[in-house]
Amino acid sequence: MREFDSTEFMSDFQALIECESFSHDPEALARSARLISRIGTGLLGAAPHVIETDSRPHLLWRFGDGPREVVLIGHHDTVWPTGTLKTFPYSAVDGVVRGPGADDMKGGVLIALYAMARMRAERGSLDGVSILITADEELGSPGSREIIENEARGAKAALVFESGAPDGSVKIARKGVAIYSLEVEGLAAHAGVEPEKGINATVEIANQVVRIAALHAPAVGTSVVPTVMHSGSTTNTVPAEAVVGIDSRAATVSEQERIDAELRSLTPSVAGAKLNLRGGINRAPLEEEMAMALYARAQRLASTLGHPPLRSVAVGGGSDGNFTAGVGTPTLDGLGTVGGGSHARTEHALQLWIPRRVELTAALVGEILDEA
């Protein structure tokens, strides 16, 4: 079996963090994809297939011609604008790795690659395994969603390498995400001379915001939050247009569909105003039932490997695991680095957990392949 080489891993980790990959910078993403391709080719003995959507390169390693048994999912884009390294550089001090993308999720990408290198050395083959590293997850995966769903559909397991919880817990449930924009069409008029001839879009959007906020139902795990809002043009004009963004998250498909129906049934309160709802459900929930069998297996393997007891957590944020679960594939998320601070200057990953995650992933994939 290929032994875990922490020196090699940390060298690749530093190189990957220092290769910035902001989601909105195609040139940076291209550099990042070339680096990951080089690292992965060295570890796996094969180059990935590069799939571009909207000038963003996604990397797919597909081993064997038969059905997919296990699909490993990660992403190499980050939320950090190009140039962030100047004020938030890579560092590894006292076992804590810091830098843009350290926890979300450049370390997770490497864990997946190193685990499969371990598998390849042990078995001599990775037939039935796919590794997909996308380049637009932080944008909601608009270009890669179809690739993810097609690769995962019919597989026995999808493993997602987003970061784990700070105590090492894996993620067995994620809320579904829906994003909307409610637009109001009114009619402009002079606010001082003849306001009665206008249709006030600001009043209408304000009324709608109250209705939307009333859909918020935390007791059942549902959030409906009016967010960014714009209306009007000048202080002496009855506003003709207004718009509000809406972020909605739900723990179950039925609840997500209920909120969607409620938003689509909104009607104007100001005479003559018109409503237009754009957007919709972006990610279905990753419900616990899709993860529990894989979680139980991972718990057992972690114990066998001598790791700390493996715990689980449900979270509100979405990931590409929502898509794999949405096509009916059993999914376990949070198998990447253990640390915290994603999307913040406190972002970090703990070196202690890296070999554990590599071992666990290799053992989990190996057991699934053996059964196949």
Short mmCIF file of N, CA and C in Angstrom, two decimals, residues 65-220:
data_model
loop_
_atom_site.label_atom_id
_atom_site.label_comp_id
_atom_site.label_asym_id
_atom_site.label_seq_id
_atom_site.Cartn_x
_atom_site.Cartn_y
_atom_site.Cartn_z
N ASP A 65 -14.38 1.23 -18.01
CA ASP A 65 -15.47 1.50 -18.95
C ASP A 65 -16.83 1.09 -18.41
N GLY A 66 -16.86 0.44 -17.28
CA GLY A 66 -18.11 -0.07 -16.74
C GLY A 66 -18.89 0.98 -15.96
N PRO A 67 -19.94 0.54 -15.27
CA PRO A 67 -20.76 1.47 -14.48
C PRO A 67 -19.94 2.13 -13.37
N ARG A 68 -20.38 3.29 -12.95
CA ARG A 68 -19.71 3.99 -11.85
C ARG A 68 -20.10 3.32 -10.53
N GLU A 69 -19.12 3.00 -9.74
CA GLU A 69 -19.37 2.48 -8.40
C GLU A 69 -19.28 3.60 -7.36
N VAL A 70 -18.22 4.41 -7.46
CA VAL A 70 -18.00 5.51 -6.51
C VAL A 70 -17.57 6.75 -7.29
N VAL A 71 -18.18 7.87 -6.95
CA VAL A 71 -17.82 9.16 -7.55
C VAL A 71 -17.34 10.09 -6.44
N LEU A 72 -16.13 10.63 -6.61
CA LEU A 72 -15.55 11.57 -5.65
C LEU A 72 -15.69 12.97 -6.24
N ILE A 73 -16.27 13.89 -5.46
CA ILE A 73 -16.60 15.22 -5.96
C ILE A 73 -15.87 16.30 -5.17
N GLY A 74 -15.26 17.23 -5.89
CA GLY A 74 -14.63 18.39 -5.26
C GLY A 74 -14.70 19.59 -6.19
N HIS A 75 -14.16 20.72 -5.74
CA HIS A 75 -14.09 21.90 -6.62
C HIS A 75 -12.81 22.65 -6.32
N HIS A 76 -12.27 23.32 -7.35
CA HIS A 76 -11.02 24.05 -7.15
C HIS A 76 -11.20 25.56 -7.21
N ASP A 77 -12.41 26.04 -7.47
CA ASP A 77 -12.62 27.49 -7.42
C ASP A 77 -12.82 27.93 -5.97
N THR A 78 -12.50 29.20 -5.69
CA THR A 78 -12.67 29.76 -4.34
C THR A 78 -13.39 31.10 -4.43
N VAL A 79 -13.80 31.59 -3.27
CA VAL A 79 -14.47 32.90 -3.19
C VAL A 79 -13.46 34.05 -3.11
N TRP A 80 -12.17 33.72 -3.04
CA TRP A 80 -11.17 34.75 -2.77
C TRP A 80 -10.70 35.43 -4.05
N PRO A 81 -10.87 36.75 -4.17
CA PRO A 81 -10.43 37.46 -5.38
C PRO A 81 -8.93 37.31 -5.61
N THR A 82 -8.54 37.29 -6.87
CA THR A 82 -7.13 37.20 -7.23
C THR A 82 -6.36 38.36 -6.61
N GLY A 83 -5.27 38.05 -5.95
CA GLY A 83 -4.48 39.05 -5.24
C GLY A 83 -4.62 38.95 -3.73
N THR A 84 -5.54 38.11 -3.25
CA THR A 84 -5.74 37.95 -1.81
C THR A 84 -4.48 37.47 -1.11
N LEU A 85 -3.67 36.68 -1.80
CA LEU A 85 -2.45 36.14 -1.19
C LEU A 85 -1.53 37.21 -0.63
N LYS A 86 -1.59 38.40 -1.19
CA LYS A 86 -0.71 39.48 -0.73
C LYS A 86 -0.98 39.83 0.73
N THR A 87 -2.21 39.72 1.15
CA THR A 87 -2.56 40.06 2.52
C THR A 87 -2.98 38.85 3.35
N PHE A 88 -3.16 37.72 2.71
CA PHE A 88 -3.56 36.49 3.40
C PHE A 88 -2.75 35.33 2.82
N PRO A 89 -1.44 35.31 3.12
CA PRO A 89 -0.55 34.32 2.49
C PRO A 89 -0.68 32.93 3.10
N TYR A 90 -0.19 31.95 2.36
CA TYR A 90 -0.09 30.59 2.87
C TYR A 90 0.81 30.56 4.09
N SER A 91 0.42 29.77 5.09
CA SER A 91 1.30 29.50 6.23
C SER A 91 0.94 28.15 6.81
N ALA A 92 1.92 27.50 7.41
CA ALA A 92 1.69 26.24 8.12
C ALA A 92 2.50 26.30 9.41
N VAL A 93 1.83 26.65 10.49
CA VAL A 93 2.49 26.86 11.77
C VAL A 93 1.78 26.04 12.84
N ASP A 94 2.54 25.24 13.58
CA ASP A 94 2.00 24.44 14.68
C ASP A 94 0.84 23.57 14.22
N GLY A 95 0.96 23.01 13.01
CA GLY A 95 -0.06 22.09 12.52
C GLY A 95 -1.31 22.74 11.97
N VAL A 96 -1.30 24.07 11.82
CA VAL A 96 -2.46 24.79 11.29
C VAL A 96 -2.08 25.40 9.95
N VAL A 97 -2.80 25.02 8.90
CA VAL A 97 -2.54 25.52 7.56
C VAL A 97 -3.54 26.64 7.26
N ARG A 98 -3.01 27.78 6.85
CA ARG A 98 -3.87 28.93 6.55
C ARG A 98 -3.63 29.41 5.12
N GLY A 99 -4.62 30.11 4.61
CA GLY A 99 -4.51 30.68 3.27
C GLY A 99 -5.83 30.55 2.54
N PRO A 100 -6.01 31.30 1.47
CA PRO A 100 -7.29 31.28 0.73
C PRO A 100 -7.54 29.91 0.10
N GLY A 101 -8.65 29.30 0.51
CA GLY A 101 -9.01 27.99 -0.02
C GLY A 101 -8.46 26.83 0.76
N ALA A 102 -7.77 27.08 1.86
CA ALA A 102 -7.17 25.98 2.63
C ALA A 102 -8.23 24.97 3.07
N ASP A 103 -9.36 25.46 3.54
CA ASP A 103 -10.41 24.57 4.04
C ASP A 103 -11.54 24.38 3.04
N ASP A 104 -11.69 25.33 2.14
CA ASP A 104 -12.79 25.28 1.16
C ASP A 104 -12.27 25.56 -0.24
N MET A 105 -11.82 24.54 -0.97
CA MET A 105 -11.60 23.20 -0.45
C MET A 105 -10.40 22.55 -1.14
N LYS A 106 -9.29 23.32 -1.16
CA LYS A 106 -8.11 22.80 -1.84
C LYS A 106 -7.51 21.60 -1.12
N GLY A 107 -7.60 21.61 0.21
CA GLY A 107 -7.15 20.44 0.94
C GLY A 107 -8.02 19.23 0.66
N GLY A 108 -9.32 19.45 0.50
CA GLY A 108 -10.23 18.36 0.19
C GLY A 108 -9.94 17.73 -1.17
N VAL A 109 -9.60 18.57 -2.15
CA VAL A 109 -9.24 18.06 -3.48
C VAL A 109 -8.04 17.13 -3.37
N LEU A 110 -7.04 17.55 -2.60
CA LEU A 110 -5.83 16.73 -2.45
C LEU A 110 -6.11 15.45 -1.67
N ILE A 111 -6.98 15.52 -0.68
CA ILE A 111 -7.32 14.31 0.08
C ILE A 111 -7.92 13.26 -0.86
N ALA A 112 -8.82 13.69 -1.74
CA ALA A 112 -9.43 12.76 -2.70
C ALA A 112 -8.36 12.15 -3.61
N LEU A 113 -7.47 12.97 -4.13
CA LEU A 113 -6.43 12.48 -5.05
C LEU A 113 -5.46 11.54 -4.34
N TYR A 114 -5.01 11.92 -3.15
CA TYR A 114 -4.06 11.08 -2.42
C TYR A 114 -4.69 9.77 -1.96
N ALA A 115 -5.96 9.81 -1.60
CA ALA A 115 -6.64 8.58 -1.20
C ALA A 115 -6.74 7.60 -2.37
N MET A 116 -7.03 8.13 -3.55
CA MET A 116 -7.13 7.25 -4.72
C MET A 116 -5.75 6.79 -5.19
N ALA A 117 -4.70 7.57 -4.95
CA ALA A 117 -3.35 7.09 -5.22
C ALA A 117 -3.03 5.91 -4.31
N ARG A 118 -3.48 6.00 -3.08
CA ARG A 118 -3.29 4.90 -2.12
C ARG A 118 -4.03 3.65 -2.61
N MET A 119 -5.26 3.86 -3.09
CA MET A 119 -6.04 2.74 -3.61
C MET A 119 -5.37 2.11 -4.82
N ARG A 120 -4.88 2.94 -5.72
CA ARG A 120 -4.23 2.45 -6.94
C ARG A 120 -3.00 1.60 -6.60
N ALA A 121 -2.22 2.07 -5.62
CA ALA A 121 -1.03 1.32 -5.23
C ALA A 121 -1.40 -0.03 -4.62
N GLU A 122 -2.52 -0.07 -3.91
CA GLU A 122 -2.94 -1.30 -3.24
C GLU A 122 -3.58 -2.28 -4.21
N ARG A 123 -4.44 -1.78 -5.09
CA ARG A 123 -5.25 -2.65 -5.93
C ARG A 123 -4.72 -2.79 -7.36
N GLY A 124 -3.94 -1.81 -7.79
CA GLY A 124 -3.45 -1.82 -9.16
C GLY A 124 -4.45 -1.30 -10.16
N SER A 125 -5.65 -0.97 -9.71
CA SER A 125 -6.70 -0.49 -10.61
C SER A 125 -7.69 0.36 -9.84
N LEU A 126 -8.28 1.33 -10.53
CA LEU A 126 -9.34 2.15 -9.95
C LEU A 126 -10.62 2.02 -10.77
N ASP A 127 -10.79 0.89 -11.45
CA ASP A 127 -11.98 0.70 -12.30
C ASP A 127 -13.25 0.91 -11.49
N GLY A 128 -14.15 1.70 -12.05
CA GLY A 128 -15.41 2.00 -11.40
C GLY A 128 -15.41 3.29 -10.61
N VAL A 129 -14.24 3.94 -10.53
CA VAL A 129 -14.11 5.18 -9.76
C VAL A 129 -14.07 6.38 -10.71
N SER A 130 -14.76 7.44 -10.35
CA SER A 130 -14.64 8.72 -11.03
C SER A 130 -14.24 9.78 -10.00
N ILE A 131 -13.39 10.71 -10.43
CA ILE A 131 -13.03 11.87 -9.61
C ILE A 131 -13.35 13.10 -10.44
N LEU A 132 -14.22 13.94 -9.92
CA LEU A 132 -14.65 15.15 -10.63
C LEU A 132 -14.31 16.38 -9.80
N ILE A 133 -13.47 17.24 -10.34
CA ILE A 133 -13.11 18.49 -9.67
C ILE A 133 -13.63 19.64 -10.52
N THR A 134 -14.62 20.36 -10.00
CA THR A 134 -15.30 21.39 -10.79
C THR A 134 -14.72 22.78 -10.51
N ALA A 135 -15.17 23.75 -11.31
CA ALA A 135 -14.59 25.10 -11.25
C ALA A 135 -15.64 26.19 -11.02
N ASP A 136 -16.85 25.82 -10.62
CA ASP A 136 -17.88 26.85 -10.44
C ASP A 136 -18.81 26.58 -9.26
N GLU A 137 -18.35 25.78 -8.29
CA GLU A 137 -19.22 25.44 -7.17
C GLU A 137 -19.62 26.66 -6.36
N GLU A 138 -18.67 27.59 -6.20
CA GLU A 138 -18.97 28.78 -5.40
C GLU A 138 -19.99 29.70 -6.08
N LEU A 139 -20.28 29.44 -7.34
CA LEU A 139 -21.30 30.21 -8.07
C LEU A 139 -22.63 29.48 -8.12
N GLY A 140 -22.69 28.30 -7.50
CA GLY A 140 -23.91 27.50 -7.56
C GLY A 140 -23.84 26.39 -8.58
N SER A 141 -22.66 26.16 -9.16
CA SER A 141 -22.43 25.08 -10.14
C SER A 141 -23.31 25.17 -11.38
N PRO A 142 -23.46 26.35 -11.97
CA PRO A 142 -24.34 26.47 -13.14
C PRO A 142 -23.87 25.66 -14.34
N GLY A 143 -22.55 25.60 -14.56
CA GLY A 143 -22.05 24.86 -15.70
C GLY A 143 -21.75 23.41 -15.42
N SER A 144 -21.43 23.09 -14.17
CA SER A 144 -21.01 21.73 -13.85
C SER A 144 -22.13 20.84 -13.32
N ARG A 145 -23.28 21.41 -13.03
CA ARG A 145 -24.35 20.62 -12.43
C ARG A 145 -24.70 19.39 -13.28
N GLU A 146 -24.87 19.57 -14.56
CA GLU A 146 -25.24 18.45 -15.42
C GLU A 146 -24.14 17.39 -15.44
N ILE A 147 -22.88 17.82 -15.42
CA ILE A 147 -21.76 16.89 -15.40
C ILE A 147 -21.79 16.07 -14.11
N ILE A 148 -22.01 16.76 -13.00
CA ILE A 148 -22.07 16.09 -11.69
C ILE A 148 -23.19 15.06 -11.67
N GLU A 149 -24.37 15.47 -12.10
CA GLU A 149 -25.53 14.58 -12.05
C GLU A 149 -25.34 13.37 -12.97
N ASN A 150 -24.81 13.61 -14.16
CA ASN A 150 -24.60 12.49 -15.09
C ASN A 150 -23.58 11.49 -14.56
N GLU A 151 -22.52 12.00 -13.93
CA GLU A 151 -21.47 11.11 -13.42
C GLU A 151 -21.95 10.33 -12.21
N ALA A 152 -22.78 10.96 -11.37
CA ALA A 152 -23.23 10.31 -10.13
C ALA A 152 -24.42 9.39 -10.32
N ARG A 153 -25.21 9.65 -11.35
CA ARG A 153 -26.44 8.88 -11.52
C ARG A 153 -26.14 7.39 -11.67
N GLY A 154 -26.74 6.60 -10.81
CA GLY A 154 -26.56 5.16 -10.86
C GLY A 154 -25.39 4.63 -10.06
N ALA A 155 -24.53 5.52 -9.54
CA ALA A 155 -23.39 5.07 -8.75
C ALA A 155 -23.86 4.56 -7.38
N LYS A 156 -23.04 3.72 -6.77
CA LYS A 156 -23.40 3.21 -5.44
C LYS A 156 -23.13 4.24 -4.35
N ALA A 157 -22.23 5.18 -4.61
CA ALA A 157 -21.91 6.18 -3.59
C ALA A 157 -21.30 7.41 -4.24
N ALA A 158 -21.62 8.56 -3.67
CA ALA A 158 -20.95 9.82 -4.01
C ALA A 158 -20.32 10.34 -2.73
N LEU A 159 -19.03 10.63 -2.80
CA LEU A 159 -18.30 11.16 -1.65
C LEU A 159 -17.88 12.58 -1.99
N VAL A 160 -18.20 13.52 -1.09
CA VAL A 160 -17.97 14.94 -1.35
C VAL A 160 -16.93 15.46 -0.38
N PHE A 161 -15.95 16.21 -0.92
CA PHE A 161 -14.77 16.58 -0.12
C PHE A 161 -14.77 18.04 0.32
N GLU A 162 -15.99 18.55 0.60
CA GLU A 162 -16.08 19.80 1.34
C GLU A 162 -15.51 19.55 2.74
N SER A 163 -15.18 20.62 3.45
CA SER A 163 -14.57 20.46 4.77
C SER A 163 -15.55 19.83 5.76
N GLY A 164 -14.98 19.11 6.71
CA GLY A 164 -15.78 18.56 7.79
C GLY A 164 -16.03 19.62 8.86
N ALA A 165 -16.79 19.25 9.88
CA ALA A 165 -17.03 20.16 11.00
C ALA A 165 -15.74 20.28 11.83
N PRO A 166 -15.63 21.31 12.67
CA PRO A 166 -14.39 21.52 13.45
C PRO A 166 -13.96 20.34 14.31
N ASP A 167 -14.90 19.46 14.67
CA ASP A 167 -14.53 18.29 15.48
C ASP A 167 -14.31 17.04 14.62
N GLY A 168 -14.29 17.23 13.30
CA GLY A 168 -14.08 16.10 12.41
C GLY A 168 -15.36 15.44 11.93
N SER A 169 -16.51 15.94 12.36
CA SER A 169 -17.78 15.34 11.94
C SER A 169 -17.94 15.44 10.42
N VAL A 170 -18.51 14.39 9.84
CA VAL A 170 -18.89 14.44 8.43
C VAL A 170 -20.31 15.00 8.34
N LYS A 171 -20.71 15.35 7.12
CA LYS A 171 -21.99 16.03 6.92
C LYS A 171 -22.98 15.08 6.27
N ILE A 172 -24.06 14.78 6.99
CA ILE A 172 -25.04 13.81 6.53
C ILE A 172 -26.31 14.46 6.01
N ALA A 173 -26.42 15.78 6.16
CA ALA A 173 -27.60 16.47 5.66
C ALA A 173 -27.24 17.92 5.36
N ARG A 174 -27.79 18.41 4.26
CA ARG A 174 -27.65 19.81 3.89
C ARG A 174 -29.00 20.33 3.44
N LYS A 175 -29.31 21.55 3.80
CA LYS A 175 -30.56 22.13 3.34
C LYS A 175 -30.52 22.37 1.84
N GLY A 176 -31.68 22.27 1.23
CA GLY A 176 -31.80 22.65 -0.17
C GLY A 176 -31.78 24.16 -0.28
N VAL A 177 -31.31 24.64 -1.41
CA VAL A 177 -31.15 26.08 -1.63
C VAL A 177 -32.03 26.53 -2.79
N ALA A 178 -32.74 27.62 -2.58
CA ALA A 178 -33.52 28.24 -3.65
C ALA A 178 -33.23 29.74 -3.64
N ILE A 179 -33.04 30.30 -4.81
CA ILE A 179 -32.69 31.72 -4.94
C ILE A 179 -33.66 32.38 -5.90
N TYR A 180 -34.26 33.47 -5.45
CA TYR A 180 -35.27 34.15 -6.25
C TYR A 180 -34.99 35.65 -6.34
N SER A 181 -35.66 36.25 -7.30
CA SER A 181 -35.69 37.70 -7.43
C SER A 181 -37.12 38.09 -7.75
N LEU A 182 -37.74 38.88 -6.86
CA LEU A 182 -39.11 39.36 -7.10
C LEU A 182 -39.05 40.77 -7.66
N GLU A 183 -39.54 40.93 -8.87
CA GLU A 183 -39.54 42.24 -9.54
C GLU A 183 -40.94 42.83 -9.53
N VAL A 184 -41.01 44.12 -9.27
CA VAL A 184 -42.29 44.84 -9.28
C VAL A 184 -42.27 45.87 -10.39
N GLU A 185 -43.31 45.88 -11.17
CA GLU A 185 -43.48 46.90 -12.22
C GLU A 185 -44.61 47.85 -11.80
N GLY A 186 -44.25 49.11 -11.59
CA GLY A 186 -45.25 50.12 -11.25
C GLY A 186 -45.39 51.13 -12.38
N LEU A 187 -45.63 52.39 -12.02
CA LEU A 187 -45.77 53.45 -13.02
C LEU A 187 -45.23 54.74 -12.42
N ALA A 188 -44.33 55.38 -13.13
CA ALA A 188 -43.73 56.62 -12.64
C ALA A 188 -44.71 57.79 -12.75
N ALA A 189 -44.57 58.73 -11.82
CA ALA A 189 -45.32 59.99 -11.85
C ALA A 189 -44.57 60.98 -10.97
N HIS A 190 -44.88 62.28 -11.11
CA HIS A 190 -44.23 63.28 -10.28
C HIS A 190 -44.73 63.14 -8.84
N ALA A 191 -43.81 62.94 -7.89
CA ALA A 191 -44.20 62.68 -6.52
C ALA A 191 -44.83 63.88 -5.84
N GLY A 192 -44.53 65.10 -6.34
CA GLY A 192 -45.08 66.29 -5.70
C GLY A 192 -46.30 66.85 -6.40
N VAL A 193 -46.38 66.67 -7.72
CA VAL A 193 -47.45 67.29 -8.50
C VAL A 193 -48.66 66.38 -8.65
N GLU A 194 -48.41 65.10 -9.06
CA GLU A 194 -49.53 64.20 -9.30
C GLU A 194 -49.18 62.76 -8.91
N PRO A 195 -48.87 62.53 -7.65
CA PRO A 195 -48.51 61.18 -7.22
C PRO A 195 -49.63 60.17 -7.43
N GLU A 196 -50.88 60.64 -7.42
CA GLU A 196 -52.01 59.72 -7.59
C GLU A 196 -52.03 59.06 -8.97
N LYS A 197 -51.30 59.63 -9.92
CA LYS A 197 -51.25 59.03 -11.27
C LYS A 197 -50.19 57.93 -11.37
N GLY A 198 -49.39 57.76 -10.33
CA GLY A 198 -48.35 56.73 -10.35
C GLY A 198 -48.81 55.44 -9.69
N ILE A 199 -48.03 54.40 -9.90
CA ILE A 199 -48.21 53.11 -9.21
C ILE A 199 -46.91 52.86 -8.47
N ASN A 200 -46.94 52.96 -7.16
CA ASN A 200 -45.73 53.02 -6.35
C ASN A 200 -45.12 51.63 -6.14
N ALA A 201 -44.01 51.37 -6.85
CA ALA A 201 -43.35 50.07 -6.74
C ALA A 201 -42.69 49.87 -5.38
N THR A 202 -42.28 50.96 -4.74
CA THR A 202 -41.67 50.84 -3.41
C THR A 202 -42.68 50.35 -2.38
N VAL A 203 -43.89 50.91 -2.42
CA VAL A 203 -44.94 50.46 -1.51
C VAL A 203 -45.26 48.99 -1.77
N GLU A 204 -45.34 48.64 -3.05
CA GLU A 204 -45.67 47.25 -3.39
C GLU A 204 -44.58 46.29 -2.91
N ILE A 205 -43.33 46.64 -3.14
CA ILE A 205 -42.25 45.72 -2.74
C ILE A 205 -42.18 45.61 -1.22
N ALA A 206 -42.48 46.73 -0.53
CA ALA A 206 -42.48 46.70 0.94
C ALA A 206 -43.55 45.74 1.45
N ASN A 207 -44.73 45.80 0.85
CA ASN A 207 -45.80 44.89 1.26
C ASN A 207 -45.42 43.43 0.99
N GLN A 208 -44.77 43.20 -0.15
CA GLN A 208 -44.37 41.84 -0.49
C GLN A 208 -43.28 41.32 0.44
N VAL A 209 -42.37 42.19 0.85
CA VAL A 209 -41.31 41.78 1.77
C VAL A 209 -41.90 41.26 3.08
N VAL A 210 -42.93 41.93 3.57
CA VAL A 210 -43.58 41.48 4.80
C VAL A 210 -44.18 40.09 4.61
N ARG A 211 -44.82 39.87 3.46
CA ARG A 211 -45.41 38.55 3.18
C ARG A 211 -44.34 37.47 3.04
N ILE A 212 -43.26 37.82 2.37
CA ILE A 212 -42.18 36.85 2.16
C ILE A 212 -41.54 36.47 3.49
N ALA A 213 -41.28 37.47 4.33
CA ALA A 213 -40.65 37.20 5.63
C ALA A 213 -41.53 36.32 6.50
N ALA A 214 -42.84 36.40 6.33
CA ALA A 214 -43.76 35.60 7.13
C ALA A 214 -43.69 34.12 6.79
N LEU A 215 -43.09 33.77 5.66
CA LEU A 215 -42.94 32.37 5.27
C LEU A 215 -41.81 31.68 6.04
N HIS A 216 -40.95 32.45 6.68
CA HIS A 216 -39.82 31.92 7.45
C HIS A 216 -40.35 31.00 8.54
N ALA A 217 -39.84 29.75 8.58
CA ALA A 217 -40.36 28.76 9.53
C ALA A 217 -39.22 27.96 10.14
N PRO A 218 -38.46 28.57 11.04
CA PRO A 218 -37.29 27.88 11.61
C PRO A 218 -37.63 26.60 12.38
N ALA A 219 -38.84 26.49 12.89
CA ALA A 219 -39.22 25.30 13.67
C ALA A 219 -39.15 24.03 12.83
N VAL A 220 -39.31 24.15 11.50
CA VAL A 220 -39.23 22.99 10.62
C VAL A 220 -37.99 23.05 9.73
#
